[in-house]
Amino acid sequence: MTSEPQAPSAPTVPQPPIGLFPKLIFGSRWLQLPLYIGLIVAQAVYVLLFLKELWHLVVHSFDASEQQIMLVVLGLIDVVMISNLLVMVIVGGYETFVSRLNLSGHPDEPEWLSHVNASVLKIKLAMAIIGISSISLLRTFIEAGNLGTNRSNFTEGGVMWQVLIHLTFIISAIGIAWVDRLSESGHRKEEAGHG
């Protein structure tokens, strides 16, 4: 029985010991763990809300008008989008700021997780908030035909404010993406200058 010769391994360089204060600062990231657990609890509440609204939709489907059904369905979509936002914050935030999840190679690993960082997370969150705001605004527009009547849940001023807030979200997301692009191009120029 012959054994194959093994290539010599590279000598390992001992890591310098980390001081107490840097250990304390680096370890403080674990203080965020209860926050992420709290967001998981919030997501469970959203699941219960979704099931409650779905139950109402099924029970009252024969009594409700098409517009009422559409509003409930948009509400369900809104809950799903908020839940997606929670998943992005929980998984992406934990991976970025607390500890690696080591999901590489797992069949259910989210595609976006492989290149997530604080900058990507900000842009994804901004886009998710715009999506949620869009659904809310769509619900308002569907009910806009009732403006000025007792059946309306909104006033003209309320609709105007919703539109302005939505536009503010869009402008903010564009600003975040623009600043991110400027910083990326600055890093590339800096790396090219050193190369």
PDB file of C-alpha atoms in Angstrom:
ATOM      1  CA  MET A   1       0.000   0.000   0.000  1.00  0.00           C
ATOM      2  CA  THR A   2       1.638   3.234  -1.162  1.00  0.00           C
ATOM      3  CA  SER A   3       0.753   6.642   0.052  1.00  0.00           C
ATOM      4  CA  GLU A   4       0.831   9.640  -2.261  1.00  0.00           C
ATOM      5  CA  PRO A   5       3.345  12.313  -1.400  1.00  0.00           C
ATOM      6  CA  GLN A   6       1.710  15.376   0.063  1.00  0.00           C
ATOM      7  CA  ALA A   7       2.645  18.872  -1.009  1.00  0.00           C
ATOM      8  CA  PRO A   8       4.316  20.842   1.741  1.00  0.00           C
ATOM      9  CA  SER A   9       1.814  23.128   3.413  1.00  0.00           C
ATOM     10  CA  ALA A  10       2.498  26.824   3.661  1.00  0.00           C
ATOM     11  CA  PRO A  11       3.612  27.885   7.112  1.00  0.00           C
ATOM     12  CA  THR A  12       0.813  29.534   9.047  1.00  0.00           C
ATOM     13  CA  VAL A  13       1.476  33.020  10.283  1.00  0.00           C
ATOM     14  CA  PRO A  14       0.348  33.429  13.883  1.00  0.00           C
ATOM     15  CA  GLN A  15      -2.260  36.125  14.323  1.00  0.00           C
ATOM     16  CA  PRO A  16      -1.348  38.881  16.780  1.00  0.00           C
ATOM     17  CA  PRO A  17      -3.488  38.807  19.927  1.00  0.00           C
ATOM     18  CA  ILE A  18      -6.443  41.169  19.937  1.00  0.00           C
ATOM     19  CA  GLY A  19      -6.635  43.603  22.824  1.00  0.00           C
ATOM     20  CA  LEU A  20      -9.506  43.707  25.294  1.00  0.00           C
ATOM     21  CA  PHE A  21     -10.998  46.972  24.016  1.00  0.00           C
ATOM     22  CA  PRO A  22     -11.061  45.893  20.321  1.00  0.00           C
ATOM     23  CA  LYS A  23     -12.614  42.567  21.434  1.00  0.00           C
ATOM     24  CA  LEU A  24     -15.301  44.485  23.333  1.00  0.00           C
ATOM     25  CA  ILE A  25     -16.039  46.763  20.375  1.00  0.00           C
ATOM     26  CA  PHE A  26     -16.137  43.879  17.890  1.00  0.00           C
ATOM     27  CA  GLY A  27     -18.218  41.737  20.242  1.00  0.00           C
ATOM     28  CA  SER A  28     -20.784  44.534  20.659  1.00  0.00           C
ATOM     29  CA  ARG A  29     -22.239  43.555  17.278  1.00  0.00           C
ATOM     30  CA  TRP A  30     -24.007  40.697  19.096  1.00  0.00           C
ATOM     31  CA  LEU A  31     -26.174  43.291  20.863  1.00  0.00           C
ATOM     32  CA  GLN A  32     -28.105  43.452  17.573  1.00  0.00           C
ATOM     33  CA  LEU A  33     -29.204  39.819  17.907  1.00  0.00           C
ATOM     34  CA  PRO A  34     -32.303  40.631  20.046  1.00  0.00           C
ATOM     35  CA  LEU A  35     -33.281  43.217  17.415  1.00  0.00           C
ATOM     36  CA  TYR A  36     -33.274  40.597  14.658  1.00  0.00           C
ATOM     37  CA  ILE A  37     -35.178  38.165  16.878  1.00  0.00           C
ATOM     38  CA  GLY A  38     -37.732  40.937  17.463  1.00  0.00           C
ATOM     39  CA  LEU A  39     -38.091  41.364  13.696  1.00  0.00           C
ATOM     40  CA  ILE A  40     -38.707  37.612  13.379  1.00  0.00           C
ATOM     41  CA  VAL A  41     -41.519  37.983  15.959  1.00  0.00           C
ATOM     42  CA  ALA A  42     -42.887  40.935  13.955  1.00  0.00           C
ATOM     43  CA  GLN A  43     -42.872  38.759  10.844  1.00  0.00           C
ATOM     44  CA  ALA A  44     -44.866  36.093  12.710  1.00  0.00           C
ATOM     45  CA  VAL A  45     -47.426  38.803  13.560  1.00  0.00           C
ATOM     46  CA  TYR A  46     -47.616  39.692   9.857  1.00  0.00           C
ATOM     47  CA  VAL A  47     -48.233  36.021   9.017  1.00  0.00           C
ATOM     48  CA  LEU A  48     -51.169  36.018  11.481  1.00  0.00           C
ATOM     49  CA  LEU A  49     -52.482  39.269   9.960  1.00  0.00           C
ATOM     50  CA  PHE A  50     -52.217  37.776   6.465  1.00  0.00           C
ATOM     51  CA  LEU A  51     -54.127  34.643   7.510  1.00  0.00           C
ATOM     52  CA  LYS A  52     -56.813  36.756   9.219  1.00  0.00           C
ATOM     53  CA  GLU A  53     -57.301  38.947   6.128  1.00  0.00           C
ATOM     54  CA  LEU A  54     -57.288  35.885   3.855  1.00  0.00           C
ATOM     55  CA  TRP A  55     -59.962  34.270   6.037  1.00  0.00           C
ATOM     56  CA  HIS A  56     -62.132  37.421   5.794  1.00  0.00           C
ATOM     57  CA  LEU A  57     -61.659  37.436   2.016  1.00  0.00           C
ATOM     58  CA  VAL A  58     -62.769  33.815   1.671  1.00  0.00           C
ATOM     59  CA  VAL A  59     -65.721  34.139   4.082  1.00  0.00           C
ATOM     60  CA  HIS A  60     -67.049  37.373   2.533  1.00  0.00           C
ATOM     61  CA  SER A  61     -66.127  36.656  -1.102  1.00  0.00           C
ATOM     62  CA  PHE A  62     -69.768  36.205  -2.179  1.00  0.00           C
ATOM     63  CA  ASP A  63     -70.996  39.326  -0.319  1.00  0.00           C
ATOM     64  CA  ALA A  64     -68.237  41.732  -1.396  1.00  0.00           C
ATOM     65  CA  SER A  65     -68.030  43.827  -4.539  1.00  0.00           C
ATOM     66  CA  GLU A  66     -65.160  43.474  -6.988  1.00  0.00           C
ATOM     67  CA  GLN A  67     -63.645  46.718  -5.700  1.00  0.00           C
ATOM     68  CA  GLN A  68     -63.764  45.482  -2.083  1.00  0.00           C
ATOM     69  CA  ILE A  69     -62.133  42.191  -3.074  1.00  0.00           C
ATOM     70  CA  MET A  70     -59.448  44.089  -5.009  1.00  0.00           C
ATOM     71  CA  LEU A  71     -58.713  46.263  -1.970  1.00  0.00           C
ATOM     72  CA  VAL A  72     -58.375  43.217   0.297  1.00  0.00           C
ATOM     73  CA  VAL A  73     -56.091  41.488  -2.236  1.00  0.00           C
ATOM     74  CA  LEU A  74     -53.943  44.642  -2.446  1.00  0.00           C
ATOM     75  CA  GLY A  75     -53.799  44.586   1.360  1.00  0.00           C
ATOM     76  CA  LEU A  76     -52.575  40.967   1.212  1.00  0.00           C
ATOM     77  CA  ILE A  77     -49.917  41.950  -1.347  1.00  0.00           C
ATOM     78  CA  ASP A  78     -48.899  44.805   0.946  1.00  0.00           C
ATOM     79  CA  VAL A  79     -48.439  42.375   3.855  1.00  0.00           C
ATOM     80  CA  VAL A  80     -46.340  40.059   1.658  1.00  0.00           C
ATOM     81  CA  MET A  81     -44.129  42.954   0.500  1.00  0.00           C
ATOM     82  CA  ILE A  82     -43.593  44.107   4.092  1.00  0.00           C
ATOM     83  CA  SER A  83     -42.747  40.521   5.025  1.00  0.00           C
ATOM     84  CA  ASN A  84     -40.224  40.401   2.146  1.00  0.00           C
ATOM     85  CA  LEU A  85     -38.727  43.640   3.466  1.00  0.00           C
ATOM     86  CA  LEU A  86     -38.432  42.063   6.915  1.00  0.00           C
ATOM     87  CA  VAL A  87     -36.636  39.029   5.443  1.00  0.00           C
ATOM     88  CA  MET A  88     -34.176  41.302   3.635  1.00  0.00           C
ATOM     89  CA  VAL A  89     -33.455  43.250   6.812  1.00  0.00           C
ATOM     90  CA  ILE A  90     -33.191  40.147   9.018  1.00  0.00           C
ATOM     91  CA  VAL A  91     -31.046  37.995   6.730  1.00  0.00           C
ATOM     92  CA  GLY A  92     -29.055  40.751   5.009  1.00  0.00           C
ATOM     93  CA  GLY A  93     -28.561  42.805   8.160  1.00  0.00           C
ATOM     94  CA  TYR A  94     -27.465  39.832  10.243  1.00  0.00           C
ATOM     95  CA  GLU A  95     -25.083  38.668   7.493  1.00  0.00           C
ATOM     96  CA  THR A  96     -23.658  42.183   7.035  1.00  0.00           C
ATOM     97  CA  PHE A  97     -23.436  43.471  10.594  1.00  0.00           C
ATOM     98  CA  VAL A  98     -23.412  40.491  12.995  1.00  0.00           C
ATOM     99  CA  SER A  99     -22.074  37.194  11.652  1.00  0.00           C
ATOM    100  CA  ARG A 100     -21.868  35.088   8.501  1.00  0.00           C
ATOM    101  CA  LEU A 101     -24.713  32.627   8.010  1.00  0.00           C
ATOM    102  CA  ASN A 102     -22.499  30.213   6.008  1.00  0.00           C
ATOM    103  CA  LEU A 103     -25.280  29.350   3.552  1.00  0.00           C
ATOM    104  CA  SER A 104     -22.937  28.933   0.590  1.00  0.00           C
ATOM    105  CA  GLY A 105     -24.042  25.906  -1.435  1.00  0.00           C
ATOM    106  CA  HIS A 106     -27.374  25.606   0.399  1.00  0.00           C
ATOM    107  CA  PRO A 107     -30.175  25.039  -2.155  1.00  0.00           C
ATOM    108  CA  ASP A 108     -32.346  27.726  -0.518  1.00  0.00           C
ATOM    109  CA  GLU A 109     -29.649  30.407  -0.308  1.00  0.00           C
ATOM    110  CA  PRO A 110     -31.110  33.677  -1.617  1.00  0.00           C
ATOM    111  CA  GLU A 111     -29.404  34.790  -4.849  1.00  0.00           C
ATOM    112  CA  TRP A 112     -28.923  38.341  -3.578  1.00  0.00           C
ATOM    113  CA  LEU A 113     -27.203  37.241  -0.350  1.00  0.00           C
ATOM    114  CA  SER A 114     -23.924  36.390  -2.105  1.00  0.00           C
ATOM    115  CA  HIS A 115     -23.248  40.053  -2.926  1.00  0.00           C
ATOM    116  CA  VAL A 116     -24.992  41.819  -0.068  1.00  0.00           C
ATOM    117  CA  ASN A 117     -23.274  44.635   1.769  1.00  0.00           C
ATOM    118  CA  ALA A 118     -24.512  47.742   3.564  1.00  0.00           C
ATOM    119  CA  SER A 119     -24.750  49.704   0.315  1.00  0.00           C
ATOM    120  CA  VAL A 120     -26.686  47.005  -1.583  1.00  0.00           C
ATOM    121  CA  LEU A 121     -28.952  46.518   1.437  1.00  0.00           C
ATOM    122  CA  LYS A 122     -29.801  50.250   1.521  1.00  0.00           C
ATOM    123  CA  ILE A 123     -30.784  50.260  -2.150  1.00  0.00           C
ATOM    124  CA  LYS A 124     -32.843  47.053  -1.831  1.00  0.00           C
ATOM    125  CA  LEU A 125     -34.641  48.474   1.210  1.00  0.00           C
ATOM    126  CA  ALA A 126     -35.361  51.741  -0.602  1.00  0.00           C
ATOM    127  CA  MET A 127     -36.811  49.841  -3.570  1.00  0.00           C
ATOM    128  CA  ALA A 128     -38.926  47.662  -1.249  1.00  0.00           C
ATOM    129  CA  ILE A 129     -40.287  50.755   0.525  1.00  0.00           C
ATOM    130  CA  ILE A 130     -41.216  52.265  -2.855  1.00  0.00           C
ATOM    131  CA  GLY A 131     -43.035  49.035  -3.754  1.00  0.00           C
ATOM    132  CA  ILE A 132     -44.965  49.071  -0.478  1.00  0.00           C
ATOM    133  CA  SER A 133     -45.802  52.745  -0.932  1.00  0.00           C
ATOM    134  CA  SER A 134     -46.966  52.025  -4.513  1.00  0.00           C
ATOM    135  CA  ILE A 135     -49.420  49.377  -3.312  1.00  0.00           C
ATOM    136  CA  SER A 136     -50.750  51.723  -0.640  1.00  0.00           C
ATOM    137  CA  LEU A 137     -51.123  54.509  -3.207  1.00  0.00           C
ATOM    138  CA  LEU A 138     -52.898  52.162  -5.624  1.00  0.00           C
ATOM    139  CA  ARG A 139     -55.405  51.288  -2.892  1.00  0.00           C
ATOM    140  CA  THR A 140     -55.989  55.011  -2.344  1.00  0.00           C
ATOM    141  CA  PHE A 141     -56.488  55.619  -6.081  1.00  0.00           C
ATOM    142  CA  ILE A 142     -59.026  52.794  -6.284  1.00  0.00           C
ATOM    143  CA  GLU A 143     -61.011  54.432  -3.491  1.00  0.00           C
ATOM    144  CA  ALA A 144     -60.542  57.932  -4.968  1.00  0.00           C
ATOM    145  CA  GLY A 145     -63.886  57.672  -6.770  1.00  0.00           C
ATOM    146  CA  ASN A 146     -65.566  58.023  -3.383  1.00  0.00           C
ATOM    147  CA  LEU A 147     -63.789  61.283  -2.482  1.00  0.00           C
ATOM    148  CA  GLY A 148     -66.172  63.809  -0.991  1.00  0.00           C
ATOM    149  CA  THR A 149     -68.690  61.150   0.101  1.00  0.00           C
ATOM    150  CA  ASN A 150     -69.253  59.472   3.446  1.00  0.00           C
ATOM    151  CA  ARG A 151     -67.897  56.185   2.016  1.00  0.00           C
ATOM    152  CA  SER A 152     -64.419  57.645   1.434  1.00  0.00           C
ATOM    153  CA  ASN A 153     -61.579  56.893   3.839  1.00  0.00           C
ATOM    154  CA  PHE A 154     -59.520  59.765   2.400  1.00  0.00           C
ATOM    155  CA  THR A 155     -59.722  63.487   1.783  1.00  0.00           C
ATOM    156  CA  GLU A 156     -58.279  65.263  -1.253  1.00  0.00           C
ATOM    157  CA  GLY A 157     -55.553  66.666   0.984  1.00  0.00           C
ATOM    158  CA  GLY A 158     -54.794  63.167   2.288  1.00  0.00           C
ATOM    159  CA  VAL A 159     -54.411  61.816  -1.256  1.00  0.00           C
ATOM    160  CA  MET A 160     -52.132  64.726  -2.147  1.00  0.00           C
ATOM    161  CA  TRP A 161     -49.923  64.018   0.881  1.00  0.00           C
ATOM    162  CA  GLN A 162     -49.714  60.327   0.005  1.00  0.00           C
ATOM    163  CA  VAL A 163     -48.552  61.203  -3.517  1.00  0.00           C
ATOM    164  CA  LEU A 164     -45.975  63.673  -2.182  1.00  0.00           C
ATOM    165  CA  ILE A 165     -44.666  61.129   0.347  1.00  0.00           C
ATOM    166  CA  HIS A 166     -44.431  58.498  -2.404  1.00  0.00           C
ATOM    167  CA  LEU A 167     -42.499  60.918  -4.626  1.00  0.00           C
ATOM    168  CA  THR A 168     -40.193  61.654  -1.679  1.00  0.00           C
ATOM    169  CA  PHE A 169     -39.473  57.913  -1.362  1.00  0.00           C
ATOM    170  CA  ILE A 170     -38.665  57.741  -5.089  1.00  0.00           C
ATOM    171  CA  ILE A 171     -36.377  60.797  -4.978  1.00  0.00           C
ATOM    172  CA  SER A 172     -34.647  59.415  -1.850  1.00  0.00           C
ATOM    173  CA  ALA A 173     -34.044  56.031  -3.541  1.00  0.00           C
ATOM    174  CA  ILE A 174     -32.615  57.760  -6.625  1.00  0.00           C
ATOM    175  CA  GLY A 175     -30.382  59.848  -4.350  1.00  0.00           C
ATOM    176  CA  ILE A 176     -29.145  56.766  -2.461  1.00  0.00           C
ATOM    177  CA  ALA A 177     -28.404  54.932  -5.733  1.00  0.00           C
ATOM    178  CA  TRP A 178     -26.641  57.996  -7.168  1.00  0.00           C
ATOM    179  CA  VAL A 179     -24.444  58.496  -4.083  1.00  0.00           C
ATOM    180  CA  ASP A 180     -23.660  54.760  -4.102  1.00  0.00           C
ATOM    181  CA  ARG A 181     -22.652  54.912  -7.774  1.00  0.00           C
ATOM    182  CA  LEU A 182     -20.430  57.955  -7.104  1.00  0.00           C
ATOM    183  CA  SER A 183     -18.677  56.190  -4.236  1.00  0.00           C
ATOM    184  CA  GLU A 184     -18.194  53.028  -6.346  1.00  0.00           C
ATOM    185  CA  SER A 185     -16.658  54.990  -9.225  1.00  0.00           C
ATOM    186  CA  GLY A 186     -14.430  56.809  -6.709  1.00  0.00           C
ATOM    187  CA  HIS A 187     -13.226  53.449  -5.328  1.00  0.00           C
ATOM    188  CA  ARG A 188     -12.543  52.163  -8.863  1.00  0.00           C
ATOM    189  CA  LYS A 189     -10.504  55.270  -9.739  1.00  0.00           C
ATOM    190  CA  GLU A 190      -8.591  54.944  -6.477  1.00  0.00           C
ATOM    191  CA  GLU A 191      -7.824  51.258  -7.175  1.00  0.00           C
ATOM    192  CA  ALA A 192      -6.774  52.069 -10.768  1.00  0.00           C
ATOM    193  CA  GLY A 193      -4.444  54.784  -9.436  1.00  0.00           C
ATOM    194  CA  HIS A 194      -2.767  52.297  -7.086  1.00  0.00           C
ATOM    195  CA  GLY A 195      -2.530  49.622  -9.821  1.00  0.00           C
TER     196      GLY A 195
END
